[in-house]
Short mmCIF file of C-alpha atoms and ligand atoms in Angstrom, two decimals:
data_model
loop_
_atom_site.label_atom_id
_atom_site.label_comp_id
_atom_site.label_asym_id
_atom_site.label_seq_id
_atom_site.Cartn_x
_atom_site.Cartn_y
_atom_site.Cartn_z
CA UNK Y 28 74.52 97.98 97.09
CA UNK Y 29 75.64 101.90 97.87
CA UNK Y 30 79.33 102.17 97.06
CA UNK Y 31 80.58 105.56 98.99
CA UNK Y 32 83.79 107.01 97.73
CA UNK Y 33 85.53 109.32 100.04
CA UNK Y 34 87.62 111.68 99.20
CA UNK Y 35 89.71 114.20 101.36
CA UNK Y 36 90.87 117.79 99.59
CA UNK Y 37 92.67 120.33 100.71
CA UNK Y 38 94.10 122.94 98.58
CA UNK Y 39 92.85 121.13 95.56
CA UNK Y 40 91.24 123.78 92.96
CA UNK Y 41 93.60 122.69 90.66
CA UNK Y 42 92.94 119.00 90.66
CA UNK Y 43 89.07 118.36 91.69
CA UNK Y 44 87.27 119.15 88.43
CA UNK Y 45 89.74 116.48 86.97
CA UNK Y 46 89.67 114.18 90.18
CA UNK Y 47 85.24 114.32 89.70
CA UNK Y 48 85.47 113.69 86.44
CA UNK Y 49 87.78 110.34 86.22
CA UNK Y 50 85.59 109.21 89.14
CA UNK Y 51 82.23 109.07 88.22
CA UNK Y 52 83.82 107.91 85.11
CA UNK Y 53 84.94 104.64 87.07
CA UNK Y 54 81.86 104.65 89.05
CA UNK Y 55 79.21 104.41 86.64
CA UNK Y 56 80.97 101.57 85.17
CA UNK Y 57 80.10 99.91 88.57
CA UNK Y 58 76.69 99.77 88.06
CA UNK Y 59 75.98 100.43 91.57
CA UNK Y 60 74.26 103.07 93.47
CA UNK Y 61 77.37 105.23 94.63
CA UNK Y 62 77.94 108.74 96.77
CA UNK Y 63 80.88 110.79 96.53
CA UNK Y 64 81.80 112.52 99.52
CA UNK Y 65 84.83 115.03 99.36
CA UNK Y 66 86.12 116.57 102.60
CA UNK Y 67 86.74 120.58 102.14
CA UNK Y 68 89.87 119.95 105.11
CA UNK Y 69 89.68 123.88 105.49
CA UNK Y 70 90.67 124.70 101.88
CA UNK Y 71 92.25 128.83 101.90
CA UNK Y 72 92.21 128.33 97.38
CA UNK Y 73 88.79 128.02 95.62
CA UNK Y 74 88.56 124.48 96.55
CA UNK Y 75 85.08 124.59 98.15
CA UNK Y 76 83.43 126.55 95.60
CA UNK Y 77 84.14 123.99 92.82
CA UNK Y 78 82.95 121.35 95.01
CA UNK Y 79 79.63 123.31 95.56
CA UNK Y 80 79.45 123.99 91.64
CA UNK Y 81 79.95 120.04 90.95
CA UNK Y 82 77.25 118.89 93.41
CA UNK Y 83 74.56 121.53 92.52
CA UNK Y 84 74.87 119.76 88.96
CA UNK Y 85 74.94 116.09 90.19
CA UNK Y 86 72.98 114.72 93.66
CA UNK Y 87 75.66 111.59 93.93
CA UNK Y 88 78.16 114.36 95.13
CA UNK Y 89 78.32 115.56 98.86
CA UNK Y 90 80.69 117.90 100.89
CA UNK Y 91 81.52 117.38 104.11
CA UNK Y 92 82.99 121.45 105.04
CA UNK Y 93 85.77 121.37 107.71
CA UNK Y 94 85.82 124.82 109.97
CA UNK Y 95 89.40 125.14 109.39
CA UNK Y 96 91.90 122.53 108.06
CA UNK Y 97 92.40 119.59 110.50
CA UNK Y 98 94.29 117.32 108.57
CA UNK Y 99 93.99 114.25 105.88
CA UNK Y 100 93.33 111.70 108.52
CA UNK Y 101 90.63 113.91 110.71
CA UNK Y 102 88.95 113.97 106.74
CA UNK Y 103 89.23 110.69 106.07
CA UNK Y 104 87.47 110.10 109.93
CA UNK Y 105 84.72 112.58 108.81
CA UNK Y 106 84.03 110.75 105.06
CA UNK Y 107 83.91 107.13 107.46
CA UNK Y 108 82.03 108.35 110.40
CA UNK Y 109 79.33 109.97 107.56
CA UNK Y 110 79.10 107.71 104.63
CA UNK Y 111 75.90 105.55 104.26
CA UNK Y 112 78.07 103.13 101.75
CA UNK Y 113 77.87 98.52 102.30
CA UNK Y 114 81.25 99.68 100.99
CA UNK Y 115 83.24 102.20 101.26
CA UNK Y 116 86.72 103.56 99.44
CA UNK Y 117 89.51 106.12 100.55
CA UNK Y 118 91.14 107.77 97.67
CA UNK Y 119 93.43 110.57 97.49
CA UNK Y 120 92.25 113.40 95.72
CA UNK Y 121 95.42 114.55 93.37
CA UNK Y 122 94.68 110.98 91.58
CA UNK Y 123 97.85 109.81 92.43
CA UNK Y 124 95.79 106.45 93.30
CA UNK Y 125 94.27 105.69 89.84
CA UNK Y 126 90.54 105.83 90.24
CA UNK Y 127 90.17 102.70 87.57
CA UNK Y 128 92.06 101.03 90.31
CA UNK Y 129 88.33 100.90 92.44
CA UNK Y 130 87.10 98.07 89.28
CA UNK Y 131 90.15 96.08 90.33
CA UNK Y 132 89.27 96.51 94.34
CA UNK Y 133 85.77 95.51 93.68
CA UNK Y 134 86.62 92.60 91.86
CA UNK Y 135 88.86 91.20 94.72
CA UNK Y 136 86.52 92.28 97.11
CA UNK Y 137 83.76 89.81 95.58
CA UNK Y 138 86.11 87.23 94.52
CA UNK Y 139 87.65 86.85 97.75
CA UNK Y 140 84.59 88.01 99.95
CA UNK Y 141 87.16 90.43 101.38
CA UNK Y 142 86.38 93.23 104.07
CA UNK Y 143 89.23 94.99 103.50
CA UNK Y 144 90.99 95.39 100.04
CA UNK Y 145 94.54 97.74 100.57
CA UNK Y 146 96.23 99.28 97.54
CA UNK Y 147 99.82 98.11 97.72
CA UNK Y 148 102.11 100.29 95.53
CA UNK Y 149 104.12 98.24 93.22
CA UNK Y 150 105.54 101.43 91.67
CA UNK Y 151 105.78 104.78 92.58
CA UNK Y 152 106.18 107.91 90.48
CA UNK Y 153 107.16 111.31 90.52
CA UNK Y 154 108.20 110.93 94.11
CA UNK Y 155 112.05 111.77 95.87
CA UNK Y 156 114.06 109.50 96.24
CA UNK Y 157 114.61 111.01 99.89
CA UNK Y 158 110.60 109.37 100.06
CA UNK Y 159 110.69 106.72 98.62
CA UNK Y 160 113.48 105.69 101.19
CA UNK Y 161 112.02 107.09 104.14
CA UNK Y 162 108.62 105.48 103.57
CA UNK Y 163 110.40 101.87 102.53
CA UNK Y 164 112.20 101.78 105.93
CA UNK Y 165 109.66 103.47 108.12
CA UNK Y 166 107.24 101.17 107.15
CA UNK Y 167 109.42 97.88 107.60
CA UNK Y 168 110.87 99.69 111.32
CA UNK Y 169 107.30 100.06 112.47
CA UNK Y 170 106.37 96.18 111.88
CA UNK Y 171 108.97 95.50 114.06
CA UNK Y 172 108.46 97.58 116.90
CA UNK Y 173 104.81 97.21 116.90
CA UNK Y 174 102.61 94.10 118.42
CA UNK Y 175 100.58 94.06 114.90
CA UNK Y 176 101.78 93.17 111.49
CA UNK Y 177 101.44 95.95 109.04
CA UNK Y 178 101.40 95.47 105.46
CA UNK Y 179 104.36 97.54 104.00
CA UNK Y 180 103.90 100.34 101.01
CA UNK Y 181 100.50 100.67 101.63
CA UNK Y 182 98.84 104.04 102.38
CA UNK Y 183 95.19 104.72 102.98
CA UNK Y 184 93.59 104.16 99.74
CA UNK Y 185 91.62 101.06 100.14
CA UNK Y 186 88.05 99.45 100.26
CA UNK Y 187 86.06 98.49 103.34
CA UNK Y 188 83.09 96.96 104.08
CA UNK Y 189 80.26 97.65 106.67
CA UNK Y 190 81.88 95.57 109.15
CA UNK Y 191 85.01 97.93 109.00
CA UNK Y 192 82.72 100.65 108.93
CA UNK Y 193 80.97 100.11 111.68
CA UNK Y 194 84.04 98.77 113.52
CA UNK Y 195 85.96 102.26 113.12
CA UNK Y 196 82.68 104.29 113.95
CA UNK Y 197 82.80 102.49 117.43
CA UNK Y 198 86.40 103.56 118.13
CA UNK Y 199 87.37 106.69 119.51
CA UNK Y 200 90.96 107.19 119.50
CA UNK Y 201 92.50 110.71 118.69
CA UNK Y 202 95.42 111.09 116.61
CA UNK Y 203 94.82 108.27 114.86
CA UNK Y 204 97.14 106.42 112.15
CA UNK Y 205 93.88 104.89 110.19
CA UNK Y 206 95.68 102.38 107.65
CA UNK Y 207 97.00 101.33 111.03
CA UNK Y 208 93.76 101.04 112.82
CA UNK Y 209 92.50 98.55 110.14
CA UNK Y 210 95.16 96.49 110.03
CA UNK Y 211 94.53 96.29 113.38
CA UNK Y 212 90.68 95.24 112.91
CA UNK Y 213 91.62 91.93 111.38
CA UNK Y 214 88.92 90.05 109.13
CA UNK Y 215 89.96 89.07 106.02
CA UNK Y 216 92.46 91.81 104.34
CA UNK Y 217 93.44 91.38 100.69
CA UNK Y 218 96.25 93.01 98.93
CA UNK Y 219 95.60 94.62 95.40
CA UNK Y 220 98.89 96.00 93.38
CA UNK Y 221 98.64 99.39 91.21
CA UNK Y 222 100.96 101.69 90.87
CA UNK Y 223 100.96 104.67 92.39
CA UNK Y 224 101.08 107.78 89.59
CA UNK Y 225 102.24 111.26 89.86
CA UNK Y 226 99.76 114.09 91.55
CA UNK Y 227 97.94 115.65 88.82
CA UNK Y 228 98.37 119.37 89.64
CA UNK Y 229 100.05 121.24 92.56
CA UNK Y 230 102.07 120.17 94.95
CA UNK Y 231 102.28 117.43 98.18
CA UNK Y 232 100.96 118.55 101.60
CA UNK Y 233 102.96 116.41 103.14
CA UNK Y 234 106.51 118.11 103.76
CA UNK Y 235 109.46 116.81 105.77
CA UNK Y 236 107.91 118.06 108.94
CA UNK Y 237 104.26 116.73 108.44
CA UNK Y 238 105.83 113.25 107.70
CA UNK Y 239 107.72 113.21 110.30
CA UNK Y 240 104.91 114.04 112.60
CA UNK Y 241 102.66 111.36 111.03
CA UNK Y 242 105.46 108.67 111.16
CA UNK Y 243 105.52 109.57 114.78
CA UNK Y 244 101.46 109.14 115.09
CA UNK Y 245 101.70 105.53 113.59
CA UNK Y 246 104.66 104.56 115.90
CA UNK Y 247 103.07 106.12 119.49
CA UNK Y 248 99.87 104.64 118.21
CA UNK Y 249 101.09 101.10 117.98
CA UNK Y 250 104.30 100.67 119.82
CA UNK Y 251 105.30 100.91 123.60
CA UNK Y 252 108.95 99.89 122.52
CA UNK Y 253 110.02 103.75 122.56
CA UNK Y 254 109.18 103.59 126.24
CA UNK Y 255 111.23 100.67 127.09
CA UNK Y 256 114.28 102.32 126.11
CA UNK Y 257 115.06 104.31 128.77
CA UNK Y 258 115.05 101.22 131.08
CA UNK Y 259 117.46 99.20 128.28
CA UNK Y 260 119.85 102.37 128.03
CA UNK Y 261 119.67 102.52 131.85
CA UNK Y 262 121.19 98.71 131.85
CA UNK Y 263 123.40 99.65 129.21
CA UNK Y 264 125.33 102.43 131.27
CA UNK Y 265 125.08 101.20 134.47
CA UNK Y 266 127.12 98.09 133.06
CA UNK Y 267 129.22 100.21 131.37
CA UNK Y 268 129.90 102.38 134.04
CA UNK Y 269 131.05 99.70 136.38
CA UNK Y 270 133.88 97.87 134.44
CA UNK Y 271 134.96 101.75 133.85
CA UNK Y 272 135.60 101.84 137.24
CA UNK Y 273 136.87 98.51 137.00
CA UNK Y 274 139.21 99.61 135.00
CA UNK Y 275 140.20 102.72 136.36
CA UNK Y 276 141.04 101.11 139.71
CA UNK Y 277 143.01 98.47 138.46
CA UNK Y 278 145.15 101.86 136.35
CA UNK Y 279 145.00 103.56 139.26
CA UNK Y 280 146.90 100.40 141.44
CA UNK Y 281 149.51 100.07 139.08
CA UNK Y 282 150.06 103.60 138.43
CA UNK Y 283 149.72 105.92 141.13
CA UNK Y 284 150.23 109.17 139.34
CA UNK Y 285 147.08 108.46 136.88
CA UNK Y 286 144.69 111.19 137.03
CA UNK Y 287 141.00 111.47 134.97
CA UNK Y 288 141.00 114.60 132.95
CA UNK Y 289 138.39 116.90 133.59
CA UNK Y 290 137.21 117.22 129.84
CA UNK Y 291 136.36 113.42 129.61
CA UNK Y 292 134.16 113.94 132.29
CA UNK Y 293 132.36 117.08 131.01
CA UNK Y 294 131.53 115.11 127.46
CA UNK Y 295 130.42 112.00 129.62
CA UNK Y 296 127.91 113.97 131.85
CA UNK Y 297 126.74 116.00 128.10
CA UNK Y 298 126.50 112.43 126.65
CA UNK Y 299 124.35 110.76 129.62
CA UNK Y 300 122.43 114.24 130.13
CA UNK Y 301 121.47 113.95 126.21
CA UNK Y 302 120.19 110.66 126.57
CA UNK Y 303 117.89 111.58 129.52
CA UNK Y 304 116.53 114.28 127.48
CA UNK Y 305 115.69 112.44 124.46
CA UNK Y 306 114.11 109.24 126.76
CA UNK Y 307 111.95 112.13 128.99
CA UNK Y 308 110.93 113.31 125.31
CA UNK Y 309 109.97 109.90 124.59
CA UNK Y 310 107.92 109.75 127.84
CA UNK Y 311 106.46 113.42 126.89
CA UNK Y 312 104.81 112.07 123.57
CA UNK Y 313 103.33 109.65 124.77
CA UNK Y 314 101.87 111.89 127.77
CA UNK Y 315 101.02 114.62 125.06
CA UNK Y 316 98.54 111.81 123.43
CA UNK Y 317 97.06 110.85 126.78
CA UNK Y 318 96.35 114.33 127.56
CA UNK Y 319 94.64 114.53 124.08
CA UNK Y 320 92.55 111.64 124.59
CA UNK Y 321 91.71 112.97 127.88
CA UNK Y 322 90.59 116.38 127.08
CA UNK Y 323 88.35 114.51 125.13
CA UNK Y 324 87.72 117.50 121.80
CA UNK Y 325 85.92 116.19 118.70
CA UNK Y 326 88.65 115.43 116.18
CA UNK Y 327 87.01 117.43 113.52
CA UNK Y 328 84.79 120.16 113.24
CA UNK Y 329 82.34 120.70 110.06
CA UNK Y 330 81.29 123.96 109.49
CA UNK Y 331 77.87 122.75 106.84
CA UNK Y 332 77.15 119.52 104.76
CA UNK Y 333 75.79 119.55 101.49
CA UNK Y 334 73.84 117.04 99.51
CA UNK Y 335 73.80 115.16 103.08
N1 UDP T 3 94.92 116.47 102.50
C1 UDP T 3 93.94 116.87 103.39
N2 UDP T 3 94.32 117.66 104.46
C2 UDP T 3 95.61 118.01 104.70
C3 UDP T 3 96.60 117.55 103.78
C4 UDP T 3 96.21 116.77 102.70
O1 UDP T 3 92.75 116.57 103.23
O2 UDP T 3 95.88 118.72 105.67
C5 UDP T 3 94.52 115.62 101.34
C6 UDP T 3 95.04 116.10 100.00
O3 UDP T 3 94.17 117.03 99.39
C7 UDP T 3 95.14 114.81 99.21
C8 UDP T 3 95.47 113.78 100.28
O4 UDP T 3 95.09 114.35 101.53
O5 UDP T 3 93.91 114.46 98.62
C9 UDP T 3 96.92 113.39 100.29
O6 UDP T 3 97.72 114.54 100.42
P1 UDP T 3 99.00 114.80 99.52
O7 UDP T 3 98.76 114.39 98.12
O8 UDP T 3 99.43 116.21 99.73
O9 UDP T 3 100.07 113.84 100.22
P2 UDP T 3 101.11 112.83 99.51
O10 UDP T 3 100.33 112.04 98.49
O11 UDP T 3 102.14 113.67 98.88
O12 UDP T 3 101.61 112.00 100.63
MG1 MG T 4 99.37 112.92 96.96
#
């Protein structure tokens, strides 16, 4: 059995000596044949070097070398489309998912003959509160807009077997929202509870704006409620708009002097206008990941592979 433990970095010089060393720690407790594959996602710090330093000294590690950075879910991609693993794990690496977690997941895994083991976080340190909220609701609001059931405070560190492997090699979606995608899959998926540490060294690469654009990815990728709602909002005001002039008629019978003043009007055409604007927007996402799929570019480009 070939365990293959994938590992995305990017900006990471301060954390992968550390991250190596507490995994082939867990590892060789396994007693299994295992590869470690980090993904360089484009690293601009001295990432890359101490990758290549680590795997001239030990064979078991491999780098996967993005051409620039494409982002952690084009590396995790890369570490699944190239990892020879009968199972497979996706770790984080600023340790923030304890590597001694992996015994746990492998225990499950054979107990339970699971092909998919997800870390749930029980707990969650060194994190905003401002994330902690965010990520509590936006996970619960996308299981009920989408036509799959998600399990909530989950993230992407998790074990899968060759059946999931092979599974996600055969898709070819862009953009993709992975811890989605498996859910997806089905088979048999089995929760296992850690808790979720603080990052080692340096600092998240996930700002505001980045989860805000990945919130979006696992929404557009698994929901077509967003494009309902211009026809629902349509119903709405068209209702709306006919017992107003309902209601304006019946004024205007009993009082013949009534006029509409011109400022009402101006803040009800800004009002509808805004709500056209944000449904077309809606409609414009959703084209902007069609045309991606369409043009049809690799998701990922790696620049060498060593160890491979
Ligand atoms: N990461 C990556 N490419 C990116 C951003 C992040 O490969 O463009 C990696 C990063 O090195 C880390 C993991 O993805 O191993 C999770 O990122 P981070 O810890 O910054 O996110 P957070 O845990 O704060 O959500
Ligand atoms: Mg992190």
């Amino acid at each position: 059995m070939l365990l293959s433990v994938i590992v995305p970095c990017y900006n990471e010089e301060l954390v992968v000596r550390e991250s190596y060393r507490r995994l082939t720690d867990v590892l060789r407790q396994t007693n299994m044949d295992y590869e470690l594959i980090f993904i360089n996602d484009g690293s601009k710090d001295q990432t890359f070097s101490i990758l290549k330093e680590l795997s001239q000294s030990d064979t078991a590690v491999k780098i996967i070398n993005f051409a620039r950075n494409f982002g952690h879910q084009c590396a995790v991609t890369a570490g699944i489309n190239n990892c020879k693993g009968d199972l497979a794990v996706i770790i984080d690496s600023d340790l923030q998912d304890p590597p001694e977690v992996i015994l746990d997941m492998l225990d499950i895994q054979k107990r339970e003959e699971a092909n998919v083991v997800y870390g749930v976080r029980k707990k969650r340190d060194g994190e905003t509160w401002f994330k902690l909220i965010t990520a509590k609701y936006f996970y619960r609001t996308l299981n009920k807009l989408s036509e799959v059931h998600f399990p909530v405070d989950t993230g992407d560190f998790r074990m899968i077997d060759r059946n999931i492997i092979d599974l996600f090699n055969s898709l070819h979606e862009k953009n993709k929202y992975i811890r989605g995608l498996i859910s997806w899959m089905g088979y048999k998926q089995v929760p296992c509870y850690y808790d979720r540490k603080e990052r080692f060294a340096g600092e998240t690469h996930y700002p505001l704006k980045k989860m805000l654009k990945f919130a979006l990815t696992g929404l557009l990728g698994f929901s077509k409620k967003p494009l309902k709602l211009a026809s629902a909002l349509g119903i709405v005001f068209v209702t709306l708009s006919i017992l107003c002039a309902i209601v304006l008629l019946i004024i205007k019978l009993c009082n013949p002097e009534f006029v509409i003043g011109l400022g009402n009007i101006a803040l009800l055409i800004s009002f509808i206008g805004g709500l056209q604007f944000i449904t077309i927007g809606i409609i414009g996402e959703y084209l902007a990941n069609m045309f991606d799929e369409a043009k049809d570019r690799p998701e990922y480009i790696i620049k060498n592979k060593v160890n491979f």
